[in-house]
CSV table of C-alpha atoms in Angstrom, one decimal:
chain,number,residue,atom,x,y,z
A,1,UNK,CA,45.4,-43.5,28.9
A,2,UNK,CA,45.5,-40.4,30.9
A,3,UNK,CA,42.6,-39.5,32.9
A,4,UNK,CA,41.0,-36.0,32.4
A,5,UNK,CA,39.3,-33.7,34.9
A,6,UNK,CA,37.4,-31.1,33.8
A,7,UNK,CA,34.8,-28.5,35.7
A,8,UNK,CA,31.2,-30.2,35.1
A,9,UNK,CA,29.6,-26.5,34.3
A,10,UNK,CA,30.5,-23.0,33.5
A,11,UNK,CA,28.5,-20.1,32.9
A,12,UNK,CA,29.4,-17.3,30.6
A,13,UNK,CA,27.5,-14.1,29.0
A,14,UNK,CA,27.6,-13.3,25.6
A,15,UNK,CA,30.4,-11.4,24.0
A,16,UNK,CA,33.2,-12.7,26.9
A,17,UNK,CA,35.8,-15.0,26.0
A,18,UNK,CA,35.6,-18.2,27.7
A,19,UNK,CA,38.6,-20.7,29.0
A,20,UNK,CA,38.1,-24.3,30.0
A,21,UNK,CA,40.8,-25.7,31.8
A,22,UNK,CA,41.6,-29.7,31.7
A,23,UNK,CA,44.2,-31.4,33.8
A,24,UNK,CA,45.5,-34.8,32.5
A,25,UNK,CA,48.7,-35.4,34.9
A,26,UNK,CA,49.7,-38.8,33.6
A,27,UNK,CA,50.0,-37.9,29.8
A,28,UNK,CA,52.2,-40.0,28.1
A,29,UNK,CA,55.0,-38.7,25.4
A,30,UNK,CA,52.8,-39.9,22.4
A,31,UNK,CA,49.6,-38.5,23.5
A,32,UNK,CA,47.8,-35.7,22.2
A,33,UNK,CA,44.9,-33.3,23.8
A,34,UNK,CA,41.7,-33.2,21.9
A,35,UNK,CA,38.7,-31.5,22.7
A,36,UNK,CA,34.9,-32.0,21.2
A,37,UNK,CA,32.0,-30.3,21.2
A,38,UNK,CA,28.3,-31.5,21.7
A,39,UNK,CA,25.3,-29.5,21.0
A,40,UNK,CA,21.9,-30.5,22.6
A,41,UNK,CA,20.5,-33.7,20.5
A,42,UNK,CA,23.4,-34.0,18.4
A,43,UNK,CA,26.5,-36.2,18.3
A,44,UNK,CA,29.8,-34.8,19.4
A,45,UNK,CA,32.0,-33.4,16.8
A,46,UNK,CA,35.6,-32.6,17.1
A,47,UNK,CA,37.1,-28.9,17.4
A,48,UNK,CA,40.9,-28.9,18.1
A,49,UNK,CA,43.6,-31.0,18.7
A,50,UNK,CA,47.2,-30.4,20.0
A,51,UNK,CA,50.2,-31.6,21.7
A,52,UNK,CA,52.4,-28.4,23.0
A,53,UNK,CA,52.2,-24.7,23.1
A,54,UNK,CA,49.4,-23.2,21.1
A,55,UNK,CA,47.0,-24.6,18.3
A,56,UNK,CA,44.5,-22.0,16.9
A,57,UNK,CA,41.6,-22.4,14.4
A,58,UNK,CA,38.5,-20.9,13.4
A,59,UNK,CA,36.4,-22.1,16.2
A,60,UNK,CA,38.9,-22.2,19.4
A,61,UNK,CA,42.6,-22.0,20.6
A,62,UNK,CA,44.3,-24.4,22.6
A,63,UNK,CA,46.8,-23.7,25.0
A,64,UNK,CA,49.3,-26.3,26.3
A,65,UNK,CA,52.0,-25.7,28.7
A,66,UNK,CA,55.4,-27.1,28.5
A,67,UNK,CA,54.7,-29.8,31.0
A,68,UNK,CA,51.4,-30.9,29.3
A,69,UNK,CA,49.7,-32.1,32.5
A,70,UNK,CA,46.8,-29.1,31.5
A,71,UNK,CA,45.3,-27.7,28.8
A,72,UNK,CA,42.9,-24.7,28.3
A,73,UNK,CA,40.2,-24.3,25.7
A,74,UNK,CA,39.8,-21.0,25.0
A,75,UNK,CA,36.5,-19.6,22.9
A,76,UNK,CA,36.9,-15.9,22.0
A,77,UNK,CA,33.8,-13.9,22.2
A,78,UNK,CA,31.2,-16.7,23.0
A,79,UNK,CA,27.5,-16.6,21.5
A,80,UNK,CA,24.4,-18.5,22.6
A,81,UNK,CA,25.1,-20.8,19.9
A,82,UNK,CA,28.3,-21.5,21.8
A,83,UNK,CA,26.0,-23.6,24.5
A,84,UNK,CA,27.0,-27.1,24.5
A,85,UNK,CA,29.0,-29.9,26.1
A,86,UNK,CA,32.9,-29.5,26.1
A,87,UNK,CA,34.7,-32.9,26.2
A,88,UNK,CA,38.5,-33.1,27.1
A,89,UNK,CA,40.5,-36.1,25.9
A,90,UNK,CA,43.9,-37.6,25.6
A,91,UNK,CA,44.1,-39.7,22.5
A,92,UNK,CA,47.2,-41.8,21.9
A,93,UNK,CA,48.9,-41.7,18.5
A,94,UNK,CA,48.2,-44.9,16.5
A,95,UNK,CA,45.4,-46.0,19.0
A,96,UNK,CA,41.9,-45.5,17.9
A,97,UNK,CA,39.9,-46.2,21.1
A,98,UNK,CA,38.6,-42.8,22.4
A,99,UNK,CA,36.8,-42.6,25.6
A,100,UNK,CA,34.7,-39.7,26.9
A,101,UNK,CA,34.1,-38.3,30.2
A,102,UNK,CA,31.1,-36.1,31.2
A,103,UNK,CA,32.6,-33.0,29.9
A,104,UNK,CA,32.1,-29.4,31.0
A,105,UNK,CA,28.4,-28.2,30.0
A,106,UNK,CA,28.8,-24.3,29.0
A,107,UNK,CA,25.9,-22.3,29.3
A,108,UNK,CA,26.2,-18.9,27.5
A,109,UNK,CA,23.9,-16.2,28.9
A,110,UNK,CA,22.2,-13.2,27.1
M,1,UNK,CA,29.3,-37.5,1.8
M,2,UNK,CA,26.4,-37.9,3.9
M,3,UNK,CA,28.1,-38.4,7.2
M,4,UNK,CA,27.5,-41.0,9.4
M,5,UNK,CA,23.7,-42.3,9.3
M,6,UNK,CA,22.0,-43.8,12.3
M,7,UNK,CA,18.4,-45.1,12.2
M,8,UNK,CA,16.1,-45.2,13.6
M,9,UNK,CA,16.5,-41.6,15.5
M,10,UNK,CA,13.6,-42.5,18.2
M,11,UNK,CA,12.7,-45.6,19.1
M,12,UNK,CA,10.0,-46.3,22.1
M,13,UNK,CA,9.6,-49.8,23.1
M,14,UNK,CA,8.3,-52.1,25.9
M,15,UNK,CA,10.3,-54.3,28.3
M,16,UNK,CA,11.1,-57.4,27.1
M,17,UNK,CA,11.0,-56.7,23.1
M,18,UNK,CA,13.8,-56.7,21.1
M,19,UNK,CA,15.7,-53.6,19.7
M,20,UNK,CA,17.9,-53.3,16.6
M,21,UNK,CA,19.7,-49.6,16.0
M,22,UNK,CA,21.6,-49.5,12.8
M,23,UNK,CA,24.5,-47.4,11.3
M,24,UNK,CA,25.9,-46.5,8.3
M,25,UNK,CA,29.4,-45.5,8.5
M,26,UNK,CA,31.4,-42.8,6.2
M,27,UNK,CA,32.6,-44.5,3.2
M,28,UNK,CA,36.2,-45.6,3.2
M,29,UNK,CA,36.5,-45.4,7.4
M,30,UNK,CA,37.5,-48.4,8.7
M,31,UNK,CA,36.8,-48.0,12.2
M,32,UNK,CA,33.7,-48.1,13.7
M,33,UNK,CA,32.2,-47.3,17.2
M,34,UNK,CA,29.4,-47.7,19.5
M,35,UNK,CA,28.6,-45.4,22.3
M,36,UNK,CA,25.6,-44.7,24.8
M,37,UNK,CA,24.8,-41.5,26.6
M,38,UNK,CA,22.7,-41.0,29.6
M,39,UNK,CA,22.9,-38.0,32.0
M,40,UNK,CA,23.9,-40.3,35.0
M,41,UNK,CA,26.8,-42.0,32.9
M,42,UNK,CA,28.1,-39.7,30.3
M,43,UNK,CA,29.1,-41.2,26.9
M,44,UNK,CA,30.4,-44.6,27.3
M,45,UNK,CA,32.1,-46.7,24.8
M,46,UNK,CA,30.4,-50.1,24.2
M,47,UNK,CA,32.2,-51.7,21.1
M,48,UNK,CA,34.4,-50.6,18.3
M,49,UNK,CA,35.4,-52.3,15.2
M,50,UNK,CA,38.4,-52.1,12.7
M,51,UNK,CA,37.7,-53.6,9.3
M,52,UNK,CA,34.5,-54.9,10.4
M,53,UNK,CA,36.2,-57.3,13.3
M,54,UNK,CA,35.3,-56.5,17.0
M,55,UNK,CA,38.5,-55.4,18.4
M,56,UNK,CA,37.2,-54.2,22.0
M,57,UNK,CA,33.6,-54.8,23.6
M,58,UNK,CA,34.5,-54.5,27.0
M,59,UNK,CA,31.9,-51.6,27.4
M,60,UNK,CA,29.2,-53.9,26.3
M,61,UNK,CA,26.9,-54.1,29.7
M,62,UNK,CA,25.8,-57.5,29.6
M,63,UNK,CA,24.7,-60.4,27.2
M,64,UNK,CA,21.8,-58.8,26.2
M,65,UNK,CA,23.8,-56.7,24.2
M,66,UNK,CA,25.1,-57.8,20.9
M,67,UNK,CA,26.9,-55.6,18.1
M,68,UNK,CA,27.4,-56.8,14.4
M,69,UNK,CA,29.4,-55.4,11.4
M,70,UNK,CA,28.9,-57.8,8.5
M,71,UNK,CA,30.2,-55.3,6.1
M,72,UNK,CA,32.1,-51.9,5.7
M,73,UNK,CA,28.9,-50.0,5.2
M,74,UNK,CA,26.7,-51.4,7.8
M,75,UNK,CA,26.7,-52.2,11.6
M,76,UNK,CA,23.8,-53.2,14.1
M,77,UNK,CA,23.5,-53.3,17.8
M,78,UNK,CA,20.9,-55.1,19.4
M,79,UNK,CA,19.3,-55.7,22.8
M,80,UNK,CA,17.2,-58.6,23.6
M,81,UNK,CA,15.6,-58.5,25.9
M,82,UNK,CA,15.4,-54.4,26.5
M,83,UNK,CA,15.1,-53.1,29.8
M,84,UNK,CA,14.0,-49.7,31.0
M,85,UNK,CA,17.3,-48.8,32.4
M,86,UNK,CA,18.7,-49.2,28.6
M,87,UNK,CA,16.9,-46.0,28.1
M,88,UNK,CA,19.4,-43.8,26.5
M,89,UNK,CA,20.7,-42.1,23.3
M,90,UNK,CA,22.6,-44.5,21.3
M,91,UNK,CA,25.8,-43.1,18.9
M,92,UNK,CA,27.5,-44.8,16.2
M,93,UNK,CA,30.9,-42.9,15.4
M,94,UNK,CA,33.5,-43.7,12.6
M,95,UNK,CA,37.1,-42.9,11.7
M,96,UNK,CA,39.9,-43.6,9.5
M,97,UNK,CA,43.0,-44.8,10.6
M,98,UNK,CA,46.0,-42.7,9.5
M,99,UNK,CA,44.4,-39.4,9.8
M,100,UNK,CA,46.2,-36.9,11.0
M,101,UNK,CA,43.8,-36.4,14.3
M,102,UNK,CA,41.9,-39.5,14.6
M,103,UNK,CA,38.8,-37.5,14.5
M,104,UNK,CA,35.8,-39.3,15.2
M,105,UNK,CA,32.6,-38.4,13.1
M,106,UNK,CA,29.2,-39.2,14.8
M,107,UNK,CA,26.3,-39.8,13.9
M,108,UNK,CA,23.0,-38.0,15.3
M,109,UNK,CA,22.0,-40.8,17.6
M,110,UNK,CA,19.2,-43.0,18.2
M,111,UNK,CA,17.3,-42.2,21.2
M,112,UNK,CA,15.9,-45.1,22.9
M,113,UNK,CA,13.0,-45.5,25.6
M,114,UNK,CA,12.2,-48.6,27.2
M,115,UNK,CA,8.9,-48.5,29.0
């Protein structure tokens, strides 16, 4: 599976839009980009998945360019409760093994 | 459904003691995963099962670690003997093959401290 690279940490003020970019240069045709969120003292939880272009749900948006070598998770108007670690993963269709990296620790500042 | 249930939530033990962590996956899920999380190494996959059969245990640190899944609703991760470097949060997760996203559902974790 393609290795992912994302910033180790980010800070943002409340109310701002936060964009976390992840690179996955060796992504394969049957791979999907998936993001998880982990709050302190909890297990990670799935927030969004995409293959190409743009995906939006009630939590976030995911932007994937045509070459799919990177992706950007966008969190609109963050609040203190969005402080968490965000993991970018490449998941292969039909392959259940999922590996996590260090993730991006987002700190939202009042 | 109650989600993935892990026990104990916290365990403090002394070096050399046996530790057993337990997990109940979401009913109907056919995959079960054990992960370990530390500050230094992040979230590491230890082992995963499909239909109660271990598929990949390449992440298990050493022979002191063992995992079993005697039935579809229960799994254990055992450390014997435990060492201080085993101190971590251990997560269990389950998933359903055939789901659109392959989403993993995690438990709240078991925080292990080995003195």
